[in-house]
mmCIF file of C-alpha atoms in Angstrom:
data_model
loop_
_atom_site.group_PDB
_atom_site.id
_atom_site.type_symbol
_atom_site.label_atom_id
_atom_site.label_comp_id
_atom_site.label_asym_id
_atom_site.label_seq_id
_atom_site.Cartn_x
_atom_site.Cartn_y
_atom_site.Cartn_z
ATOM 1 C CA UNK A 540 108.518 135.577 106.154
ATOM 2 C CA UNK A 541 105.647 135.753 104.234
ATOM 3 C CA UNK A 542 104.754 133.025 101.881
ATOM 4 C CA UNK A 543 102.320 131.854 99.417
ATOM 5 C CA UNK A 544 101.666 128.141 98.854
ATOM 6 C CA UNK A 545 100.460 127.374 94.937
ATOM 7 C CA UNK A 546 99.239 124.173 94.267
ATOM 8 C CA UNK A 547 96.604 121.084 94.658
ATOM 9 C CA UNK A 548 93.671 121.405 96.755
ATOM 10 C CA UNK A 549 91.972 118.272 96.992
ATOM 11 C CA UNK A 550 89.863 115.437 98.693
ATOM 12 C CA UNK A 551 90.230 112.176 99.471
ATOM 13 C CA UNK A 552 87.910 109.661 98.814
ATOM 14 C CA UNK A 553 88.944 106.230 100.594
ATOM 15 C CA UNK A 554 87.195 102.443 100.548
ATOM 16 C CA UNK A 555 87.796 99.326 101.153
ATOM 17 C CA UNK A 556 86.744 96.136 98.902
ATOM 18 C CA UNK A 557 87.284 92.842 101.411
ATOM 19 C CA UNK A 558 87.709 90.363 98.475
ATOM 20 C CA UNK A 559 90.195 90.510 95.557
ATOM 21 C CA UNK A 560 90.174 92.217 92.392
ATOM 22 C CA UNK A 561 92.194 89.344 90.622
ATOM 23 C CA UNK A 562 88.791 87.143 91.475
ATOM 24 C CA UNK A 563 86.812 89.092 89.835
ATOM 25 C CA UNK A 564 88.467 89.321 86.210
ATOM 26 C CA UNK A 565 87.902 86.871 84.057
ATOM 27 C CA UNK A 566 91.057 86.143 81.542
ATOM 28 C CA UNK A 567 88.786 85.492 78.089
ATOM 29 C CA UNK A 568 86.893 88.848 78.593
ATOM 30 C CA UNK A 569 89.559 91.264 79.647
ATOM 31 C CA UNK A 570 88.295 92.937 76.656
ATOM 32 C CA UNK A 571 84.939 94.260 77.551
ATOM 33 C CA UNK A 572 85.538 94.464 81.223
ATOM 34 C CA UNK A 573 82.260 95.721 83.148
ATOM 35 C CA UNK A 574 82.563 95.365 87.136
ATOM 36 C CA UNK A 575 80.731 97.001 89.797
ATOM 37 C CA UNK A 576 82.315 96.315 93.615
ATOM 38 C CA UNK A 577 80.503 96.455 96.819
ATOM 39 C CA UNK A 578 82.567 98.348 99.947
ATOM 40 C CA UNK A 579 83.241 99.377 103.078
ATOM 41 C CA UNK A 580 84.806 102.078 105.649
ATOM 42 C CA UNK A 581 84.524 104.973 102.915
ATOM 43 C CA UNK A 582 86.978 107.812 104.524
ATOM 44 C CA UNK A 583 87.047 111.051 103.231
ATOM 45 C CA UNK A 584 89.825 112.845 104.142
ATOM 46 C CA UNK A 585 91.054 116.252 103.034
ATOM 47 C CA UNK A 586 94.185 116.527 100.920
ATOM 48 C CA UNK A 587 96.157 118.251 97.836
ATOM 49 C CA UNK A 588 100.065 118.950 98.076
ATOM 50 C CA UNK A 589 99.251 122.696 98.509
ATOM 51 C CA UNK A 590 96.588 122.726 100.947
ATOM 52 C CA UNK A 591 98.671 119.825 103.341
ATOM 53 C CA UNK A 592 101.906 122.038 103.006
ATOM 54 C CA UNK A 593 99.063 124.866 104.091
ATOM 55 C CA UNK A 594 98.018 123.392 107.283
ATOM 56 C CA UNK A 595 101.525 122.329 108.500
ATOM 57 C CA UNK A 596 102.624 125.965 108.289
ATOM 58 C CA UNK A 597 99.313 127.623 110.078
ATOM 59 C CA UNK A 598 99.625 125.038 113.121
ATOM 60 C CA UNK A 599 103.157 125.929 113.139
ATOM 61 C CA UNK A 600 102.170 129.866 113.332
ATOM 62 C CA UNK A 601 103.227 130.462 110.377
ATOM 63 C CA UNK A 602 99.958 132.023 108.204
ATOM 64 C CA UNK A 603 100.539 131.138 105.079
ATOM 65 C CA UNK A 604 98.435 132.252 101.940
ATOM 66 C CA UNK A 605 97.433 129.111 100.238
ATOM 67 C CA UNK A 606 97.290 130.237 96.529
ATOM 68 C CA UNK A 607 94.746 127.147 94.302
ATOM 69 C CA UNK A 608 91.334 126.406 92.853
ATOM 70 C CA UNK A 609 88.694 124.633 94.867
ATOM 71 C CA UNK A 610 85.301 123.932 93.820
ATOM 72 C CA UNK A 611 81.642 125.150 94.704
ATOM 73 C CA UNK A 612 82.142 122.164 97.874
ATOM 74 C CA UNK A 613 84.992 123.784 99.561
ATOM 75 C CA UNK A 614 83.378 125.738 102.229
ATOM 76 C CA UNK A 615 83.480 123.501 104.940
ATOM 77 C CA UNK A 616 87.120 123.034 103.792
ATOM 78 C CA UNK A 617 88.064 126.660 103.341
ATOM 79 C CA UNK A 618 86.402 126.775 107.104
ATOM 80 C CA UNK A 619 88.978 124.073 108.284
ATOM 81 C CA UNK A 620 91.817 125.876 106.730
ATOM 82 C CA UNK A 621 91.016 129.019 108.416
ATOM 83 C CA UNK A 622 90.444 127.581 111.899
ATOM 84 C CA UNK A 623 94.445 126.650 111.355
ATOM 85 C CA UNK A 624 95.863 129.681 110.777
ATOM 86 C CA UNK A 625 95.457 129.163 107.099
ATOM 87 C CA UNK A 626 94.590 133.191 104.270
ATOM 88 C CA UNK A 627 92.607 131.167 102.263
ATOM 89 C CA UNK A 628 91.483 134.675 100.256
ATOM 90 C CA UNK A 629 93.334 133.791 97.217
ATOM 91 C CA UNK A 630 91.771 130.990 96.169
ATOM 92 C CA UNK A 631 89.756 130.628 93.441
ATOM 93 C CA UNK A 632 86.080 128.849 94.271
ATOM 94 C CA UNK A 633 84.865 127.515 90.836
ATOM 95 C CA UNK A 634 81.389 128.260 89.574
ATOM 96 C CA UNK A 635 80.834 125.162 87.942
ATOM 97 C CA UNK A 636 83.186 122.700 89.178
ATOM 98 C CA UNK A 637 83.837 120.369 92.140
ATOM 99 C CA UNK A 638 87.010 120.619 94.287
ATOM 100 C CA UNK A 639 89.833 117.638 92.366
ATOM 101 C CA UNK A 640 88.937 114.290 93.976
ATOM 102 C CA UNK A 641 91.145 111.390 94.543
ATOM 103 C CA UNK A 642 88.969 108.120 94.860
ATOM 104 C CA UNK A 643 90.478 104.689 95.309
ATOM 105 C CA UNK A 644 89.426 101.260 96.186
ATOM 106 C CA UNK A 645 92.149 99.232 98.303
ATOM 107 C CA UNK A 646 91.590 95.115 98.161
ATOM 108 C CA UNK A 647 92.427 92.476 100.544
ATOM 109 C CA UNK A 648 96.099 92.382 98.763
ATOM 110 C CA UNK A 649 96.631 95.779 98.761
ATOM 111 C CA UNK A 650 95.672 96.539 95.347
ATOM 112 C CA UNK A 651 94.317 99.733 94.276
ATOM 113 C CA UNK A 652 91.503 100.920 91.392
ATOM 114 C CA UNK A 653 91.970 104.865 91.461
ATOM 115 C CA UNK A 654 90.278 107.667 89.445
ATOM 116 C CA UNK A 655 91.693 111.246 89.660
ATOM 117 C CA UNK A 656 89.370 113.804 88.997
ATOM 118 C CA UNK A 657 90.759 117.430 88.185
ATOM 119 C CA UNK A 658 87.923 119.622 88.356
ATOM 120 C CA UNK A 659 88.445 123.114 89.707
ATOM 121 C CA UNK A 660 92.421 122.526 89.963
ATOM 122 C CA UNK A 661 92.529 123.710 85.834
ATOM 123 C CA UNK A 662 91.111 127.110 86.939
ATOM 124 C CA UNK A 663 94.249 127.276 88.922
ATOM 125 C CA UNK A 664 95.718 128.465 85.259
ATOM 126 C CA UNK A 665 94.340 131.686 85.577
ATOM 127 C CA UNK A 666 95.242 132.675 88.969
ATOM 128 C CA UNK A 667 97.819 136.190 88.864
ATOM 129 C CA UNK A 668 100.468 135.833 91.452
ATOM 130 C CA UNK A 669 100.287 140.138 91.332
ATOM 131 C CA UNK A 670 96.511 139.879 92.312
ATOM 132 C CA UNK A 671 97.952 138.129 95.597
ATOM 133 C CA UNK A 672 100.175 140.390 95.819
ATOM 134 C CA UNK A 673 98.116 142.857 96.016
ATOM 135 C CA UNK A 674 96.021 141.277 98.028
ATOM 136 C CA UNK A 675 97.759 140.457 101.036
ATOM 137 C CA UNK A 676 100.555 143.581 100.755
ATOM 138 C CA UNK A 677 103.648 141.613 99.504
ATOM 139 C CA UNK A 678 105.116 138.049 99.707
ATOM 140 C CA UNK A 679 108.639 136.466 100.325
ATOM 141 C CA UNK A 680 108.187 133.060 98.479
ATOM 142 C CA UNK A 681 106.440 131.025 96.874
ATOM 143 C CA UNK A 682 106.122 127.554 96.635
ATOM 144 C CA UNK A 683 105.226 126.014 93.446
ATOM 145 C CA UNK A 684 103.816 123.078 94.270
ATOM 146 C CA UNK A 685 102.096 120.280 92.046
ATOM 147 C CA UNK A 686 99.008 121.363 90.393
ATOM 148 C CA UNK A 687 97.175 122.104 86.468
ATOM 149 C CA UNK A 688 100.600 122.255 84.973
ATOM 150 C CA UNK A 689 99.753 125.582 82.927
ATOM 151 C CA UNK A 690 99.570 127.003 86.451
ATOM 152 C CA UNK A 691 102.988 125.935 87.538
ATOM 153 C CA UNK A 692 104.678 127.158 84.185
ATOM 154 C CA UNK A 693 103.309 130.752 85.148
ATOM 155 C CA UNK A 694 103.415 131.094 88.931
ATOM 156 C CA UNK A 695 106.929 130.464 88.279
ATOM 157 C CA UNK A 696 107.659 132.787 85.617
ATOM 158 C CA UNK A 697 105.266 135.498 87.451
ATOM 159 C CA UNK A 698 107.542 134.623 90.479
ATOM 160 C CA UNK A 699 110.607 135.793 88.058
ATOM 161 C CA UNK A 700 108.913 138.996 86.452
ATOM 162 C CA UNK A 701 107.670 140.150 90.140
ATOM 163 C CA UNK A 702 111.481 139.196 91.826
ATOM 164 C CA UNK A 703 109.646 136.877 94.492
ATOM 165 C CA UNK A 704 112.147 134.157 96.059
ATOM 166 C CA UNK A 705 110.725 130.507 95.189
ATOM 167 C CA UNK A 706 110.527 127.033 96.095
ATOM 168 C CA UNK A 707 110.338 124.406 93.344
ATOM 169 C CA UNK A 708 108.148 121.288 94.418
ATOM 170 C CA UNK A 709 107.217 119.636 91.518
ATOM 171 C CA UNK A 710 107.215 116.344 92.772
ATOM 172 C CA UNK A 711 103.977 113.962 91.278
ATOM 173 C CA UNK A 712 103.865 116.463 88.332
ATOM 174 C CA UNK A 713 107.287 115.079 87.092
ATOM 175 C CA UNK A 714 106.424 111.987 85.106
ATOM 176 C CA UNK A 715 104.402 114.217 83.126
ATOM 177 C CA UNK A 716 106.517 116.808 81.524
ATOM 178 C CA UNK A 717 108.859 117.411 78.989
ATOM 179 C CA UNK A 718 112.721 118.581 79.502
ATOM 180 C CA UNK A 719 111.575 122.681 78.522
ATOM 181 C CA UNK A 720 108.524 122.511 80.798
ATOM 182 C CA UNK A 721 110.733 120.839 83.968
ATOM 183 C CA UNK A 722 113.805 123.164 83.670
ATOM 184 C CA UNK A 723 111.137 126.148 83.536
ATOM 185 C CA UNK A 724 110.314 125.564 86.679
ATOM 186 C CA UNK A 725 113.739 124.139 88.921
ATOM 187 C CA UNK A 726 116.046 127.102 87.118
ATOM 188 C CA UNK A 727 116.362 129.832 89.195
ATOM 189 C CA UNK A 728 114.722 128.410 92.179
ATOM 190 C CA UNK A 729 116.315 129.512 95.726
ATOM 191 C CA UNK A 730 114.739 126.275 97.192
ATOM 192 C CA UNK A 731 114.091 122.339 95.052
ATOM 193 C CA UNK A 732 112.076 120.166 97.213
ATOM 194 C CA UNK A 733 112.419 115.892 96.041
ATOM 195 C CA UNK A 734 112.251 112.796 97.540
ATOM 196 C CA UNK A 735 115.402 110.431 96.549
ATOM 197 C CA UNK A 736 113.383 108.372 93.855
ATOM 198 C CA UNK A 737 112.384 112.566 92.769
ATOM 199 C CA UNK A 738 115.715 113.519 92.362
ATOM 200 C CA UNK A 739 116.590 110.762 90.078
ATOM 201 C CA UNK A 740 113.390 111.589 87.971
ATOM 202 C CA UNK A 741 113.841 115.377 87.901
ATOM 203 C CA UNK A 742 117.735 114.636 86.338
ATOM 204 C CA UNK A 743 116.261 112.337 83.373
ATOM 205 C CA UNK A 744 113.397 114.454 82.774
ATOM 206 C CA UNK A 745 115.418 117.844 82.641
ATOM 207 C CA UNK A 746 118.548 115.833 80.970
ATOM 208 C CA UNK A 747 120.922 117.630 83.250
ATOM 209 C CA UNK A 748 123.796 116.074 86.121
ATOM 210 C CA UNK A 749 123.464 116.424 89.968
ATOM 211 C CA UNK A 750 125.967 118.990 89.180
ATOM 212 C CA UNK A 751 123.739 120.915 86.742
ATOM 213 C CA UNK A 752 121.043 121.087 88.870
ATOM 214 C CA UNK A 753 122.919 122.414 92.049
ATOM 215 C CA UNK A 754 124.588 125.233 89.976
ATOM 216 C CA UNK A 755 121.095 126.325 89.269
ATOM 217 C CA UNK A 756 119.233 126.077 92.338
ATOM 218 C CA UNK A 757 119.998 127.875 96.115
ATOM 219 C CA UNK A 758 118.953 124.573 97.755
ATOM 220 C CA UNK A 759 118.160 121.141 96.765
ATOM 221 C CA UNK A 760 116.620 119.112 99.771
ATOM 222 C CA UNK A 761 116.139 115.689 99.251
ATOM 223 C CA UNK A 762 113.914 113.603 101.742
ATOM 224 C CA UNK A 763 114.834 110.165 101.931
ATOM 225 C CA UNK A 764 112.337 108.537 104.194
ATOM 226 C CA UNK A 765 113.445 107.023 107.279
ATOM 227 C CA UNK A 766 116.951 107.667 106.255
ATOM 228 C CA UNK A 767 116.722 111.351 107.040
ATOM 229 C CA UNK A 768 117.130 114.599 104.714
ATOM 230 C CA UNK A 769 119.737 115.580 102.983
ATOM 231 C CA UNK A 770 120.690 119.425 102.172
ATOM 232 C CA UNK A 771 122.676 120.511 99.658
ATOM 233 C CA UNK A 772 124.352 123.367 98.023
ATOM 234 C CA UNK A 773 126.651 123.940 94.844
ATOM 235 C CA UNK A 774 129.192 125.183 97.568
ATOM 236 C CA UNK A 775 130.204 123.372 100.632
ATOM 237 C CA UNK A 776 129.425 119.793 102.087
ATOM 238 C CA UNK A 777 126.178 117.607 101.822
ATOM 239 C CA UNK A 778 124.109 117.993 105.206
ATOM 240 C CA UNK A 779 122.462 114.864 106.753
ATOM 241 C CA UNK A 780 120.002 114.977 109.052
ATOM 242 C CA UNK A 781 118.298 111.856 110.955
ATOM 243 C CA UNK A 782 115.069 110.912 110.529
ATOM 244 C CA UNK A 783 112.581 111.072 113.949
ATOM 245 C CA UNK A 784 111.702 107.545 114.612
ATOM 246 C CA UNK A 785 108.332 106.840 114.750
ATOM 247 C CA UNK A 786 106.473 105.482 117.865
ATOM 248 C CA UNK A 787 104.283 104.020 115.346
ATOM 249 C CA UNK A 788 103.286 103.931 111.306
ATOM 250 C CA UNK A 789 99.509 104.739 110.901
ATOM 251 C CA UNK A 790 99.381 106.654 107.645
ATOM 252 C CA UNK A 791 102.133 107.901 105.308
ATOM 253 C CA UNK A 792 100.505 109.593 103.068
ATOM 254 C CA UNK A 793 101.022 113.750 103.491
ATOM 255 C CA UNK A 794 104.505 112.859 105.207
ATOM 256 C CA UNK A 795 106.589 115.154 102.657
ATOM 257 C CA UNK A 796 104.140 118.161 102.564
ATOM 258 C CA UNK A 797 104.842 118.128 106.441
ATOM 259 C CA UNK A 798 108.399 117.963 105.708
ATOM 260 C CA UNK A 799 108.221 120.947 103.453
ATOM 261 C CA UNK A 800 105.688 122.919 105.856
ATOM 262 C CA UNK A 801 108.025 122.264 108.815
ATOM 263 C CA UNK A 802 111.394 123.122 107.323
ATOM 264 C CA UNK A 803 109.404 126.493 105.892
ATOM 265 C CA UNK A 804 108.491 127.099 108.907
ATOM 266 C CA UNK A 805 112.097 126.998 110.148
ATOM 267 C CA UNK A 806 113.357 129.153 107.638
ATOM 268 C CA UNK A 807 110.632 131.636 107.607
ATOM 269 C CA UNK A 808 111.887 132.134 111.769
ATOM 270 C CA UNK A 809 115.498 132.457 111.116
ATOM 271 C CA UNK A 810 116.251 129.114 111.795
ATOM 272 C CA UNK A 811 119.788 127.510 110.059
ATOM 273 C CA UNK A 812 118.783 124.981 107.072
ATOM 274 C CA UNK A 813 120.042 122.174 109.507
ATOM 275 C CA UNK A 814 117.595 123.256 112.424
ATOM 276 C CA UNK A 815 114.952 123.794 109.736
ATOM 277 C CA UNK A 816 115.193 120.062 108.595
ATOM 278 C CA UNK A 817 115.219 118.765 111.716
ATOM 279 C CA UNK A 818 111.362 120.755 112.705
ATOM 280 C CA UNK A 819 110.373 118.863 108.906
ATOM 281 C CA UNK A 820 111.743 115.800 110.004
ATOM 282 C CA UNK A 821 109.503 116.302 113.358
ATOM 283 C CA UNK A 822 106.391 117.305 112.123
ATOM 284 C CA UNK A 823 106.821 114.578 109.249
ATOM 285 C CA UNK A 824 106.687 111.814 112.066
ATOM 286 C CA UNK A 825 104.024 113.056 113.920
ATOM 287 C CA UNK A 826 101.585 112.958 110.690
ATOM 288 C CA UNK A 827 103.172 109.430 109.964
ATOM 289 C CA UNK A 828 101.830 108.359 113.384
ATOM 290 C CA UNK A 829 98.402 109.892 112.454
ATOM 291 C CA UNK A 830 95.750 108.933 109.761
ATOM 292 C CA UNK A 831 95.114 111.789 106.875
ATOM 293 C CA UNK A 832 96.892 114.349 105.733
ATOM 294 C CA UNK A 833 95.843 117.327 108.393
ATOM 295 C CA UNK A 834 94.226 115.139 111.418
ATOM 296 C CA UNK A 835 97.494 115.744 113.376
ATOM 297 C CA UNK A 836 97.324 117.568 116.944
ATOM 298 C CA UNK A 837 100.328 119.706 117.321
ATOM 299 C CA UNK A 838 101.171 119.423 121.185
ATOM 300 C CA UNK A 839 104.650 121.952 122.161
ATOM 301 C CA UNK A 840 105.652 120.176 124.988
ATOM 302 C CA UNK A 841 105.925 116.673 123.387
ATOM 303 C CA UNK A 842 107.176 118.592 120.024
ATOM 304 C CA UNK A 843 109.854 119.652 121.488
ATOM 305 C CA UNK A 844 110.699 116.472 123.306
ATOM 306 C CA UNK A 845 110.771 114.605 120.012
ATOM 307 C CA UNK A 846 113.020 117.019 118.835
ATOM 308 C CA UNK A 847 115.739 117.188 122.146
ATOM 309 C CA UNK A 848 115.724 112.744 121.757
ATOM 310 C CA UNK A 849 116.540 112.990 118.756
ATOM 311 C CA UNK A 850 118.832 116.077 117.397
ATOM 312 C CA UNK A 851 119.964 116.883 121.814
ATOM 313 C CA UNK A 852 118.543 119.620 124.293
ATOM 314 C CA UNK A 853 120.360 122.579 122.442
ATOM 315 C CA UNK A 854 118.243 122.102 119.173
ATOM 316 C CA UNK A 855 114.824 121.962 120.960
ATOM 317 C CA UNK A 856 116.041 125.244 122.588
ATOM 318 C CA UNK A 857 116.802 126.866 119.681
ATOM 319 C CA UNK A 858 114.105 126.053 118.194
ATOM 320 C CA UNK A 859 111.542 126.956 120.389
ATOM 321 C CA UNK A 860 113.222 130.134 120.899
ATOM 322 C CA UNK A 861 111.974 130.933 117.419
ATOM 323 C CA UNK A 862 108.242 130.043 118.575
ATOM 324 C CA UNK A 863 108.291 127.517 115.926
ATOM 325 C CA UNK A 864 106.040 124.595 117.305
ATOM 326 C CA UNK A 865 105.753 126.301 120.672
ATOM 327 C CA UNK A 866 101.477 127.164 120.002
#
């Protein structure tokens, strides 16, 4: 199956302040507040919901066509991609404008000062899902995946006018739009990606029931942290499936753009939605053990042994039988 990936490309700009911000604010001048903080460990890490989902399905074997706007920086990034199985020919390199950049401060309590800077992601508006079509000689889906929200509103109606399947992942992008602008892009879709807090978001923000939404979508999978998945249909009963414990918690963030990548992945090799979850659930744990978003070594043999403890020796067969996680 051949599939496209639209959405955030980004980088991660991580330090550490070792006091508190709460000691440096001063209550009577909260009104012309001017602060400058020394700090440490700066990480940068790469990132964006697109380019995460991305990686997860090239280390999986999966070549996917990540479909986004970097900026005039993204070389060495575009470089990484490729090294992991990653078409990065549709995307858009700006002329003027630096890759989006998350940069955040963490204090001694856990508190965080964050900027979010856009840049390149707006040019993301004028990418033509038919130009990567074109380009790469057909797809099979699309995932619409948080990004300049002009760009989502047409990647999913070009994904209607071409007759390309879709996957609806609009995740972070939720708080931010109106009831028209989320049931654009959830009606029709053959696959809705949430987490559980999502799910109740997407309802209020498109104003329709559980019920509405299922009788609009293929499949609505709902991640639910270390409770497991859960995979539903408008016909026939709710499928759970376990989370994979974790040996240990290093990093959670780029946990559900595994998910997604992995149960893709499982889908795209004629795997059943249940065996599908189960490879998400997988490769979701082994970036939770890991730091950043796309650090993660994929390593077949102990793959598939986290997959036979947890879901029994008849999944991990079937599943590598499909070469999915297998190198």
């Amino acid at each position: 199956m051949r599939t496209a990936v639209t959405g955030s490309i980004a980088t991660d700009h991580l330090t550490v302040f070792p006091g508190r911000f709460t000691e440096q604010l001063i209550p009577e001048q909260l009104d012309a507040v001017s602060l400058s903080f020394l700090v440490d460990d700066l990480e940068v890490r790469r990132g964006g919901v697109a380019a995460n989902i991305s990686f997860g399905l090239g280390v999986l074997g999966c070549a996917p066509v990540l479909v986004g706007a970097a900026g005039t920086d993204f070389a060495e990034y575009g470089a990484w991609l490729r090294e992991h199985g990653v078409d990065t020919t549709a995307v858009t390199v700006s002329r003027t404008r630096h890759t989006a950049r998350f940069m955040c401060t963490t204090d001694a309590d856990q508190n965080q000062i964050a900027v979010f800077y856009a840049g390149a992601m707006a040019e993301a508006r004028d990418i033509a899902l038919s130009e990567v079509v074109a380009r790469v000689g057909g797809l099979d889906l699309v995932v619409v995946a948080p990004d300049d929200p002009e760009a989502m509103a047409r990647h999913t109606a070009e994904c209607r006018q071409l007759g390309i399947a879709r996957a609806a992942d609009p995740s972070q992008q939720l708080a931010r739009l109106g009831v028209e602008e989320a049931r654009h892009l959830v009606d029709g879709a053959q696959l809705l990606f949430t987490n559980e807090y999502e799910a109740a978001l997407l309802q209020e923000r498109t104003g329709w029931t559980e019920r509405q939404v299922l009788d609009r979508v293929g499949t609505w999978i709902v991640t639910r942290g270390g409770s497991g998945t859960s995979v539903r249909t408008a016909k026939g009963p709710v499928l759970t499936v376990p989370a994979v414990a974790a040996g240990h918690v290093a990093d959670p963030t780029g946990v559900g753009d595994a998910f997604r990548a992995g149960y893709l992945a499982g889908l795209g090799r004629g795997l059943s939605p249940e065996r599908s979850a189960q490879v998400g659930c997988a490769l979701a744990t082994t970036v939770l053990e890991t730091v950043g978003t796309q650090e993660y070594k994929l390593v077949p043999t102990e793959f598939s042994t986290r997959i036979a403890d947890t879901y029994g020796p008849v999944a991990a067969q079937e599943i590598a039988a499909r070469g999915v996680g297998t190198g």
